[in-house]
Short mmCIF file of C-alpha atoms in Angstrom, two decimals:
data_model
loop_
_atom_site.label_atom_id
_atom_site.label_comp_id
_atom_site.label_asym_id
_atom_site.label_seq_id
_atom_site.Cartn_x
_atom_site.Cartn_y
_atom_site.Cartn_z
CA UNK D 1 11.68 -20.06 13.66
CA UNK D 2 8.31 -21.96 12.72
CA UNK D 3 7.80 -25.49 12.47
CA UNK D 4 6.32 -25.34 9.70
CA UNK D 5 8.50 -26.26 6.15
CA UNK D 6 6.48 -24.04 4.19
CA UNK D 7 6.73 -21.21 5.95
CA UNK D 8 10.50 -21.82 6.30
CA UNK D 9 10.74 -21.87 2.21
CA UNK D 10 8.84 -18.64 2.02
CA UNK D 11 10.90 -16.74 4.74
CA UNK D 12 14.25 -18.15 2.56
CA UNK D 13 12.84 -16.68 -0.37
CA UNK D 14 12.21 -13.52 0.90
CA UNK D 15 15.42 -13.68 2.78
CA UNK D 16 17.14 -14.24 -0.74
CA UNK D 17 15.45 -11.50 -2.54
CA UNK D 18 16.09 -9.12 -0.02
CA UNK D 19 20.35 -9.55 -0.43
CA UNK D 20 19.90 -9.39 -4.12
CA UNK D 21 19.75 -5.81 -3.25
CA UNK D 22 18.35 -2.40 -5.63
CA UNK D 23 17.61 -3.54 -8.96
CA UNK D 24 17.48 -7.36 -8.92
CA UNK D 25 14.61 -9.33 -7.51
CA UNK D 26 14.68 -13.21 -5.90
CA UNK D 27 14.08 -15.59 -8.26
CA UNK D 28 11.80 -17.69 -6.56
CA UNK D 29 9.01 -18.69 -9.01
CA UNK D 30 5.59 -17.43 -9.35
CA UNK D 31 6.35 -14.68 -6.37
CA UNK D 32 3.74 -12.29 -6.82
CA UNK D 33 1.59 -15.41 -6.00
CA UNK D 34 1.78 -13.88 -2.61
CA UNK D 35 -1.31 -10.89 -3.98
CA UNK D 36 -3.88 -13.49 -4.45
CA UNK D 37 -3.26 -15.33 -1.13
CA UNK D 38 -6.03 -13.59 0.80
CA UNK D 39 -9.60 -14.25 0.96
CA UNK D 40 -10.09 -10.43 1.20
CA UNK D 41 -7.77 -9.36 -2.15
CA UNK D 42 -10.92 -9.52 -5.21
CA UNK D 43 -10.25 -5.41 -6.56
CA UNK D 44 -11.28 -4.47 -9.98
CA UNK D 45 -8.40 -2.57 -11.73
CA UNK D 46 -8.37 1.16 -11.26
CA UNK D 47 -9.91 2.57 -14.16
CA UNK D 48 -8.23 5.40 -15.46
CA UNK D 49 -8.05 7.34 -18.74
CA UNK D 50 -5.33 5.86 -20.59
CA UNK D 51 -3.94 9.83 -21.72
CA UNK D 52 -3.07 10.19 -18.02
CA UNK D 53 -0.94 12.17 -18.63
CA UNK D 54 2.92 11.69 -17.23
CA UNK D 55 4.72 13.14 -14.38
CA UNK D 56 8.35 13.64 -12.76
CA UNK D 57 9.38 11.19 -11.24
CA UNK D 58 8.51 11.81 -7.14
CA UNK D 59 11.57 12.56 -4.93
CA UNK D 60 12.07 9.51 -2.66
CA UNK D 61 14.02 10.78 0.21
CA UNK D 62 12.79 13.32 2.68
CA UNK D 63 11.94 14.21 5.79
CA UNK D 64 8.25 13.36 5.04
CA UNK D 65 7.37 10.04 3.07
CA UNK D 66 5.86 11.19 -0.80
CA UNK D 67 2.12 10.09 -1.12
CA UNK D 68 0.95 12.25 1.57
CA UNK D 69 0.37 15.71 0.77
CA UNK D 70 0.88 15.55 -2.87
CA UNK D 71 -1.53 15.96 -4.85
CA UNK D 72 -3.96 13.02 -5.32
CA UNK D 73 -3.14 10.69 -8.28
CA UNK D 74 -4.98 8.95 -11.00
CA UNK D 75 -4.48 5.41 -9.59
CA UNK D 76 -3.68 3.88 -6.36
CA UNK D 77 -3.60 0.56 -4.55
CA UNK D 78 -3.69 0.41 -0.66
CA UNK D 79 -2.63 -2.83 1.05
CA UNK D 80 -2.71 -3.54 4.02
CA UNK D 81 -0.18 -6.07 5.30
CA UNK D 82 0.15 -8.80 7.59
CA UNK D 83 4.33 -9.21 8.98
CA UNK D 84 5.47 -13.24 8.48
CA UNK D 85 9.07 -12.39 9.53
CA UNK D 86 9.74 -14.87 12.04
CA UNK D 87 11.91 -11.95 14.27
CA UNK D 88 13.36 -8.20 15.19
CA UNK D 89 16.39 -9.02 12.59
CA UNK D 90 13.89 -10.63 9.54
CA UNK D 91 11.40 -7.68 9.79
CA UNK D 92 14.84 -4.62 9.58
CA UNK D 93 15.91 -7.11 6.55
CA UNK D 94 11.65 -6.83 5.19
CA UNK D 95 11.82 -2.91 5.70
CA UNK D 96 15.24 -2.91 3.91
CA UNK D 97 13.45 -4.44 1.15
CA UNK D 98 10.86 -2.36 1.06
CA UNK D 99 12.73 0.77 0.90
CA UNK D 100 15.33 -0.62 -1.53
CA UNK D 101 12.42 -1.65 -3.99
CA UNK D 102 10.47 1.58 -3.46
CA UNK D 103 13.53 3.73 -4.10
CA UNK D 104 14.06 1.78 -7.73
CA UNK D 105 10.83 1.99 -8.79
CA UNK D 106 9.85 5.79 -8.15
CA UNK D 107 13.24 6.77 -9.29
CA UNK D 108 13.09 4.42 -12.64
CA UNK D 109 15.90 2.78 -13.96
CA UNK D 110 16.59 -0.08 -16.16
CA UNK D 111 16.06 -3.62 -14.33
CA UNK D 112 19.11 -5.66 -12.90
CA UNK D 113 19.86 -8.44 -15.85
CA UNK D 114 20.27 -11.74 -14.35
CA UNK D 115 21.55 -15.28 -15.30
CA UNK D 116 19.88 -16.62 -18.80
CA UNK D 117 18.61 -19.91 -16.04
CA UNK D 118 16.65 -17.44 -13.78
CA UNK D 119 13.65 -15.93 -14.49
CA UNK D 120 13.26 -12.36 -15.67
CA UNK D 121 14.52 -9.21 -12.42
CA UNK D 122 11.14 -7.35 -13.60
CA UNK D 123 7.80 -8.24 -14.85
CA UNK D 124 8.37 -6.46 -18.10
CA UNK D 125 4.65 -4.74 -18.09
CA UNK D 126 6.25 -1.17 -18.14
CA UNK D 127 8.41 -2.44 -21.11
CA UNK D 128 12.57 -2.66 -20.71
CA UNK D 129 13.11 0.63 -18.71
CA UNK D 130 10.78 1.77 -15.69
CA UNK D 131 9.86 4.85 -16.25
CA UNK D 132 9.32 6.34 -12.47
CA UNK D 133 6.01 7.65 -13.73
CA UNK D 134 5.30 10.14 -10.84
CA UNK D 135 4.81 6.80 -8.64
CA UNK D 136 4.67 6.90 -4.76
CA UNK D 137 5.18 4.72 -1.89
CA UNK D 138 3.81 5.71 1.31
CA UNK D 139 4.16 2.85 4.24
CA UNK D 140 3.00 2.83 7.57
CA UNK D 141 2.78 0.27 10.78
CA UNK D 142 -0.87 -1.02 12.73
CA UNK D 143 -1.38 -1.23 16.18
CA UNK D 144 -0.67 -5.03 16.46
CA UNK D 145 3.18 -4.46 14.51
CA UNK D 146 3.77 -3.67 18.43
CA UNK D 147 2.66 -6.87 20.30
CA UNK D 148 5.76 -9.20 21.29
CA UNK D 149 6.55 -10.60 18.10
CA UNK D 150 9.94 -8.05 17.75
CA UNK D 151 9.80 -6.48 21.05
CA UNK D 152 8.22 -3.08 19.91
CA UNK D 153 6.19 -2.55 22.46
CA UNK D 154 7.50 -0.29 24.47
CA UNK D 155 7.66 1.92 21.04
CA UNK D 156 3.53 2.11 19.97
CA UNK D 157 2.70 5.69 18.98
CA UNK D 158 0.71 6.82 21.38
CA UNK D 159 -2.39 6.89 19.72
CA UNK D 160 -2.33 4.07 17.03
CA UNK D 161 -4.86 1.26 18.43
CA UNK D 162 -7.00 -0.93 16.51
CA UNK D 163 -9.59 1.37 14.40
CA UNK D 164 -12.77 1.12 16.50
CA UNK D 165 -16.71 0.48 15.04
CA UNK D 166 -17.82 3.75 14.90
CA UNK D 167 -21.94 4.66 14.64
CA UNK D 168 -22.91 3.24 11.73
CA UNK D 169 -20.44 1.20 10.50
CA UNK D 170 -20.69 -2.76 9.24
CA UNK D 171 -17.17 -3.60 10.06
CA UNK D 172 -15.72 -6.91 8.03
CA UNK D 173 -12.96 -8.46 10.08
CA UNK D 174 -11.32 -9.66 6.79
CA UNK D 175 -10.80 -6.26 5.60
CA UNK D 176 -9.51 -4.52 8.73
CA UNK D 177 -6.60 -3.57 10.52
CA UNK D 178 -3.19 -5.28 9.71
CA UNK D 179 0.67 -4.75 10.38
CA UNK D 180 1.33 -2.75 7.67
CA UNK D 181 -0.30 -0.75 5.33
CA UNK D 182 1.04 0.06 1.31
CA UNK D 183 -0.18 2.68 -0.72
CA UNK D 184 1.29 3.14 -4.33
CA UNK D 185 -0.06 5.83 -6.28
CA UNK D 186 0.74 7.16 -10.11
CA UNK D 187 -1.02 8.71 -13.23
CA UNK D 188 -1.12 5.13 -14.73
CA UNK D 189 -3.09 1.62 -13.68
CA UNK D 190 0.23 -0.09 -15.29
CA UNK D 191 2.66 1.68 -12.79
CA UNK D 192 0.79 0.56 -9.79
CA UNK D 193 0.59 -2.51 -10.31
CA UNK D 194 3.78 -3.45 -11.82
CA UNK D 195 5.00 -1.64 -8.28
CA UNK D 196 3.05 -4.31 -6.20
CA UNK D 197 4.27 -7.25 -8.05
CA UNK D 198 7.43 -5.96 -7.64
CA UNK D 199 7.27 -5.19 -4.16
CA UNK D 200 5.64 -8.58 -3.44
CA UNK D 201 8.27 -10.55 -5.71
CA UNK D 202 11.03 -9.00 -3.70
CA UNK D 203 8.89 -9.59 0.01
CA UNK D 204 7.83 -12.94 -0.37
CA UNK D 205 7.95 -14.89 2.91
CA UNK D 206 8.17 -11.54 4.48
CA UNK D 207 4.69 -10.11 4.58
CA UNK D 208 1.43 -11.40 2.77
CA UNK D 209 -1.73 -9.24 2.09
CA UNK D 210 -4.48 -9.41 4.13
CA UNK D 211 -6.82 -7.35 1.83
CA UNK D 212 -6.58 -4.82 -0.93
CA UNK D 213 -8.84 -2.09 -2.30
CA UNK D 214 -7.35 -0.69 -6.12
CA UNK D 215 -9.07 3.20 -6.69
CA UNK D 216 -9.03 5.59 -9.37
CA UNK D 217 -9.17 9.31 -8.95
CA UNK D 218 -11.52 10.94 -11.70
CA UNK D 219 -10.74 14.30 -13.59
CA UNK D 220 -11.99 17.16 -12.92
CA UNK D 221 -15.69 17.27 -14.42
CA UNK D 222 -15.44 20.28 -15.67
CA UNK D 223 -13.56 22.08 -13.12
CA UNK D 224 -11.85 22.06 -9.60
CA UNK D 225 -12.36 18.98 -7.20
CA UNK D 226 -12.74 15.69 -8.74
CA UNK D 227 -16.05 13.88 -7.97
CA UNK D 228 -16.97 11.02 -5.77
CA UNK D 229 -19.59 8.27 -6.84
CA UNK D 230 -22.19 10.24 -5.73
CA UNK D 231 -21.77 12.68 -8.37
CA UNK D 232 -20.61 15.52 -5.73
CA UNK D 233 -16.63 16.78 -5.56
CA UNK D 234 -15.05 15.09 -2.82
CA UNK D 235 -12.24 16.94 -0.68
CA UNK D 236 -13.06 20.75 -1.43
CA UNK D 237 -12.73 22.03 2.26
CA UNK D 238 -8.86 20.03 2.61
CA UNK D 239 -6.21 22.68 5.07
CA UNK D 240 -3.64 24.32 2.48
CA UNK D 241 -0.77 21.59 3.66
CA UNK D 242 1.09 23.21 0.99
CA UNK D 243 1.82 26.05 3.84
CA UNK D 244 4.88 23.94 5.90
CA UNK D 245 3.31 25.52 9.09
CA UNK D 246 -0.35 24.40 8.45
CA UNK D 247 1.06 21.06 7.17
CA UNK D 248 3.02 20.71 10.63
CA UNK D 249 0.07 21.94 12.71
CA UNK D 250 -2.24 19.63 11.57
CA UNK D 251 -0.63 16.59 9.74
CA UNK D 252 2.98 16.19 10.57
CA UNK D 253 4.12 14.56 14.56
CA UNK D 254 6.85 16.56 15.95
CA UNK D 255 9.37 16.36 18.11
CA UNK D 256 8.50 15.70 21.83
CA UNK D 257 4.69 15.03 21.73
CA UNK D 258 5.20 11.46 20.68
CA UNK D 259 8.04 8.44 21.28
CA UNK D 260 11.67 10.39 19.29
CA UNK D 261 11.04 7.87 16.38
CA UNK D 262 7.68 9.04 15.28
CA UNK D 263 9.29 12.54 14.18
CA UNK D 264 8.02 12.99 10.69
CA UNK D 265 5.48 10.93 10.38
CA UNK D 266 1.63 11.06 10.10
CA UNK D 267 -1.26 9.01 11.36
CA UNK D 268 -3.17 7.23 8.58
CA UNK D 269 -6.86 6.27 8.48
CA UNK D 270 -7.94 4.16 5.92
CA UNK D 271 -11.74 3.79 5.69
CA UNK D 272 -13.26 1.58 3.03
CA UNK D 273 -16.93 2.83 2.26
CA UNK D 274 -19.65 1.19 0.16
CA UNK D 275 -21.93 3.43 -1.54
CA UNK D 276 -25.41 2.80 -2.01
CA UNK D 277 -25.33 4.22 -5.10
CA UNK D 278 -28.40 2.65 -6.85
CA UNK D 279 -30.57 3.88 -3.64
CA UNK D 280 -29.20 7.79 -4.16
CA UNK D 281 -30.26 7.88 -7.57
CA UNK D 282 -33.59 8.05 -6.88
CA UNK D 283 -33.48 10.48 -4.34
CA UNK D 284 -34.16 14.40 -5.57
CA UNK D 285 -31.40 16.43 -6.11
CA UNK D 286 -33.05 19.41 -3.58
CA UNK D 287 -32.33 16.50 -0.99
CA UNK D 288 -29.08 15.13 -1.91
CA UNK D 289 -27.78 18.71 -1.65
CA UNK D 290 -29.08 19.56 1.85
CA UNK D 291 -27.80 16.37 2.82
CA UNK D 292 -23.98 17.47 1.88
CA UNK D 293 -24.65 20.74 2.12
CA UNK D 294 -23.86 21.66 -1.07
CA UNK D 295 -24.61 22.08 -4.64
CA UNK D 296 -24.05 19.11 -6.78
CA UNK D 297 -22.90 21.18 -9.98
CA UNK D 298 -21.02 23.57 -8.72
CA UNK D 299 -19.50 22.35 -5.28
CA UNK D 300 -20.40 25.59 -3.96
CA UNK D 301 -21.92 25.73 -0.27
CA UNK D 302 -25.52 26.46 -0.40
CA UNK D 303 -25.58 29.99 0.38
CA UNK D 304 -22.38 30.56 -2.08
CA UNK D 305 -21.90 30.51 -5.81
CA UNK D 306 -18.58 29.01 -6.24
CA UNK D 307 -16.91 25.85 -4.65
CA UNK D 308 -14.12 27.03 -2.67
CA UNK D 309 -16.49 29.95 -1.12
CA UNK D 310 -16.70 29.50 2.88
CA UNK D 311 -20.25 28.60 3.97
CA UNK D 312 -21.79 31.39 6.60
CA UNK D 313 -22.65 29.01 9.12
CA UNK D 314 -22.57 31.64 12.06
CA UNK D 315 -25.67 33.74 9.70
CA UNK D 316 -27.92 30.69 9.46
CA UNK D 317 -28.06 29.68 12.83
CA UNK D 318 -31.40 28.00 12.82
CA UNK D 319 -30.28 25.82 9.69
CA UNK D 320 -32.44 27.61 7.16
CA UNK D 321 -30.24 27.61 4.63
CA UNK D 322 -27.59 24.85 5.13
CA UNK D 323 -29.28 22.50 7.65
CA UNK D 324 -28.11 21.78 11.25
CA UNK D 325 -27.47 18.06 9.78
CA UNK D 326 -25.61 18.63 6.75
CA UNK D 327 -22.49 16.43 5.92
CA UNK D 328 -20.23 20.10 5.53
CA UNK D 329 -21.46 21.27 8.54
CA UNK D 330 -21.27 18.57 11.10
CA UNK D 331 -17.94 18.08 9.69
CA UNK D 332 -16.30 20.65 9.82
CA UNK D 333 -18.42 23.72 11.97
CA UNK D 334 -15.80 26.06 11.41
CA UNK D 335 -15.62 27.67 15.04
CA UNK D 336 -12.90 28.29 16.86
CA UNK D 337 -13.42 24.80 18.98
CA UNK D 338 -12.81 22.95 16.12
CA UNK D 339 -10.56 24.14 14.13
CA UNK D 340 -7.72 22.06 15.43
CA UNK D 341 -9.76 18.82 14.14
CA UNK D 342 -8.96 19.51 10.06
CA UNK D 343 -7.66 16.79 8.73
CA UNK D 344 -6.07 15.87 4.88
CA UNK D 345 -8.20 14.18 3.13
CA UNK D 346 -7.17 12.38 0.11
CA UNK D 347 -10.08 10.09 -1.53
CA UNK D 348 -10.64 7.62 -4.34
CA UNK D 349 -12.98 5.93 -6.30
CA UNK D 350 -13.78 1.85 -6.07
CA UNK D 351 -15.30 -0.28 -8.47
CA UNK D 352 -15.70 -3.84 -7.88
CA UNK D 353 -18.60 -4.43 -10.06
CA UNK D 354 -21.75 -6.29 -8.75
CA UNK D 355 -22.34 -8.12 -5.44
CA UNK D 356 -23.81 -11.49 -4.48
CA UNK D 357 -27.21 -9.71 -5.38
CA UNK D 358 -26.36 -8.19 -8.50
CA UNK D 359 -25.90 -4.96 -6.73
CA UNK D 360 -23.70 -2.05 -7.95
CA UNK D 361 -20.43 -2.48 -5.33
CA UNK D 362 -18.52 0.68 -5.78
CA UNK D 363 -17.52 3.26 -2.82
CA UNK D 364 -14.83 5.02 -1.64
CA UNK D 365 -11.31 4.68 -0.31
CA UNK D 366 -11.28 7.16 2.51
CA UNK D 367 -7.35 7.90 3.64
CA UNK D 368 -6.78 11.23 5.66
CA UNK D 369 -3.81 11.94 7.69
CA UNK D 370 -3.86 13.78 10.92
CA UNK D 371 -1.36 15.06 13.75
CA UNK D 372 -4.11 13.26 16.83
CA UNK D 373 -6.27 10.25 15.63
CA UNK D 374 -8.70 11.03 19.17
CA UNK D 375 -8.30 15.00 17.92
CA UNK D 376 -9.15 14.91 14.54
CA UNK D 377 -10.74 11.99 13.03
CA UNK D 378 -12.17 10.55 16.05
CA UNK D 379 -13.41 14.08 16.63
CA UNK D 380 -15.14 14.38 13.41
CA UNK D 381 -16.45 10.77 13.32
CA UNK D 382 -18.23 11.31 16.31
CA UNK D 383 -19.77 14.81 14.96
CA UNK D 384 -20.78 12.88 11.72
CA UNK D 385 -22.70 10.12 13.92
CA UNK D 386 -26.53 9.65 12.66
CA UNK D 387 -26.20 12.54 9.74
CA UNK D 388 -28.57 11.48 7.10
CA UNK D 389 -25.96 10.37 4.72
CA UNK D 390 -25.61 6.90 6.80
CA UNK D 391 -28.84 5.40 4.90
CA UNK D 392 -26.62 5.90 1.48
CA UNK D 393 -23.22 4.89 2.98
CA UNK D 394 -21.72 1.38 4.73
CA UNK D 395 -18.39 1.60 6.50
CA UNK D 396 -17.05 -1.51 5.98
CA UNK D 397 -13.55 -2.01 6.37
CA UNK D 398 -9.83 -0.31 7.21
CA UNK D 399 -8.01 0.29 9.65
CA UNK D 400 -5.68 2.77 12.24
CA UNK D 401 -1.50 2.95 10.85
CA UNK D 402 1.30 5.38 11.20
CA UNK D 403 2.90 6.68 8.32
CA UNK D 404 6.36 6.37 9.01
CA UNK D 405 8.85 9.01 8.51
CA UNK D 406 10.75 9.64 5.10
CA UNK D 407 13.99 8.39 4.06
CA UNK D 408 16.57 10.72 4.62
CA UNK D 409 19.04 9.65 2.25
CA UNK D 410 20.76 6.57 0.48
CA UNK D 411 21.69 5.20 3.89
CA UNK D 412 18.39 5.76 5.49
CA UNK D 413 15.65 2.88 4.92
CA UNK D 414 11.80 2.63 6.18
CA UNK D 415 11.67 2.24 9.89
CA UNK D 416 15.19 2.52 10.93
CA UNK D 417 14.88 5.30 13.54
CA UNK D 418 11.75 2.31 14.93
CA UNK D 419 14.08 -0.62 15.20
CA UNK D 420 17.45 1.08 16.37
#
């Protein structure tokens, strides 16, 4: 254990929220404190429609974690997380936690009541009952979970490492990597975020943020994909993961390839990127679509008519109609070579107003799942180096996890098969 007092009142907090159990949270006060601890946790709130309209509630327990090749929501908040459990046995009782509160909150469920002297089980902002509201919780481990704080090491995936600085990138140390990453996603700005306060109330002295992007998914405008900052539809060319044997070709780890415990699961990239967006407005839209490789209106590739249309490539070899340099194409080339390196992508909009400049800040939260980081992102990343979309776009920030595999059942919990 630490020297240090106040760490040693945190970790009893958390330690005391987490045998409250489902339903009830610690009652240490001002808990959610824990949110604003970081230098790296300023996010505008995700700024969606407030007729979003409501769905089912999301079935919690799985072989797969929910969040991952659903459909993309309306709102989201990704955290990534740095561990403060002092050992092996506090970070199974943190996972417990986790799993416990995620399992309340996307099933819904009316709040445990507690003594009239302690303060409230639930933040009340979803009103007396939470509703479920289609929410997900998708969790997943970093690179340095596995250093010889709990004696993991032995137990690293075999390709999570720190996320590397790729061409072009202006990596912030503040607002990369970390021990854990959150991502809580639902039709509603009020869901998310009543989940993280939640989830932090309960986790206090357990983990603490080390930063936080909120994002908003826009509707479609008018049709099909939704659109990215740049005004273009972001995600058109994503595998059908809806087919179970796409889904475990290219996103789900199997059996054998990796350490037993990783069946299931899914590695995560998370890639915060600034867009320029006050630059590409003044650029003509004849360039902005050979750049992507697309039409802006329609989503179509430039020698189609309608967005989901395949692009040609192999009949405009020279470039002459979609150039050599084009976002789609260097991408995704669509030979046999590289057909393996798909990946899901599953992107949202940022906001967080102006910078130190009074520039527009706003971007993208880039999170795509893969079965081979060095196979499929990597891959692609490297493809992508130098494409003329890098004077419009910064890289700043994210980070490498693995999404952990779902909870079985009532008995099962976030990690488990990890720290048996």
């Amino acid at each position: 254990m630490t020297d240090n007092p106040h760490s040693d009142l945190h970790r009893r907090g958390f330690l005391r929220g987490a045998a409250l159990g489902v339903g009830a949270v610690g009652a240490v006060a001002g808990g959610a404190t824990v949110l604003a601890g970081s230098a790296a946790t300023a996010a505008t709130p995700s700024a969606t429609s407030p007729a979003a309209p409501a769905r089912r509630k999301a079935g919690f327990h799985g072989v797969h974690q929910a969040g991952i090749v659903e459909d993309v929501q309306l709102s989201t908040a990704f955290l990534s997380l740095d561990v403060t459990a002092a050992d092996r046995r506090e970070l199974t009782e943190l996972l417990h936690t986790v799993t416990e509160r995620a399992r309340f909150l996307t099933s819904g469920g009316t709040p445990a009541a507690l003594g009239i002297t302690d303060s409230p089980s639930d933040s009340g902002t979803l009103g007396p009952q939470v509703p479920g509201d289609g929410l997900t919780v998708t969790a997943g481990v970093g690179a340095s979970l596995f250093d010889g704080r709990f004696g993991l090491a032995d137990r690293k995936p075999l390709r999570l490492t720190r996320m590397p600085a790729f061409d072009d990138d202006d990596l912030d140390e503040a607002w990369c990597h970390g021990d854990l990453s959150l991502q809580l996603s639902a039709p509603h700005a009020d869901t998310v975020l009543h989940a993280l306060r939640d989830i932090a109330r309960n986790t206090r002295g357990g983990m603490q943020v080390r930063w936080r992007m909120d994002g908003f998914t826009s509707p479609p405008r008018p049709s099909g994909t939704p659109r990215n900052h740049l005004g273009f539809k972001d995600g058109t060319a994503n595998p059908e993961v809806a087919d179970p044997a796409v889904a475990d070709h290219l996103v789900w780890v199997g059996a054998g390839a990796e350490p037993a415990w990783t069946a299931g699961g899914s590695y995560q990239v998370v890639r915060l990127i600034r867009m320029l967006v006050e630059f590409w407005d003044r650029v003509s839209i004849t360039e902005q679509e050979r750049m992507l490789g697309r039409t802006r209106d329609t989503g179509a590739p430039l020698d189609g008519s309608h967005e989901f249309d395949t692009p040609k490539f192999s009949q405009d070899p020279a470039g002459d109609v979609i150039p050599l340099d084009s976002h789609i194409r260097l991408a995704n080339p669509r030979t046999a070579k590289t057909e393996n390196s798909r990946l899901l992508r599953r992107g949202y909009n940022y906001d967080r107003g102006m910078d130190s400049n009074g520039n527009l800040d706003m971007g993208l939260v880039f999170v795509c799942y893969q079965q081979d980081l060095e196979r499929q992102f990597a891959a692609v990343q490297q493809r992508l180096a130098g494409e003329p979309m890098v004077d419009y776009i910064s890289p700043f920030g994210g980070g490498y996890f693995y999404a952990l595999p779902g909870v079985r059942d009532r008995t099962d919990w976030l990690g488990r098969a990890l720290l048996a």
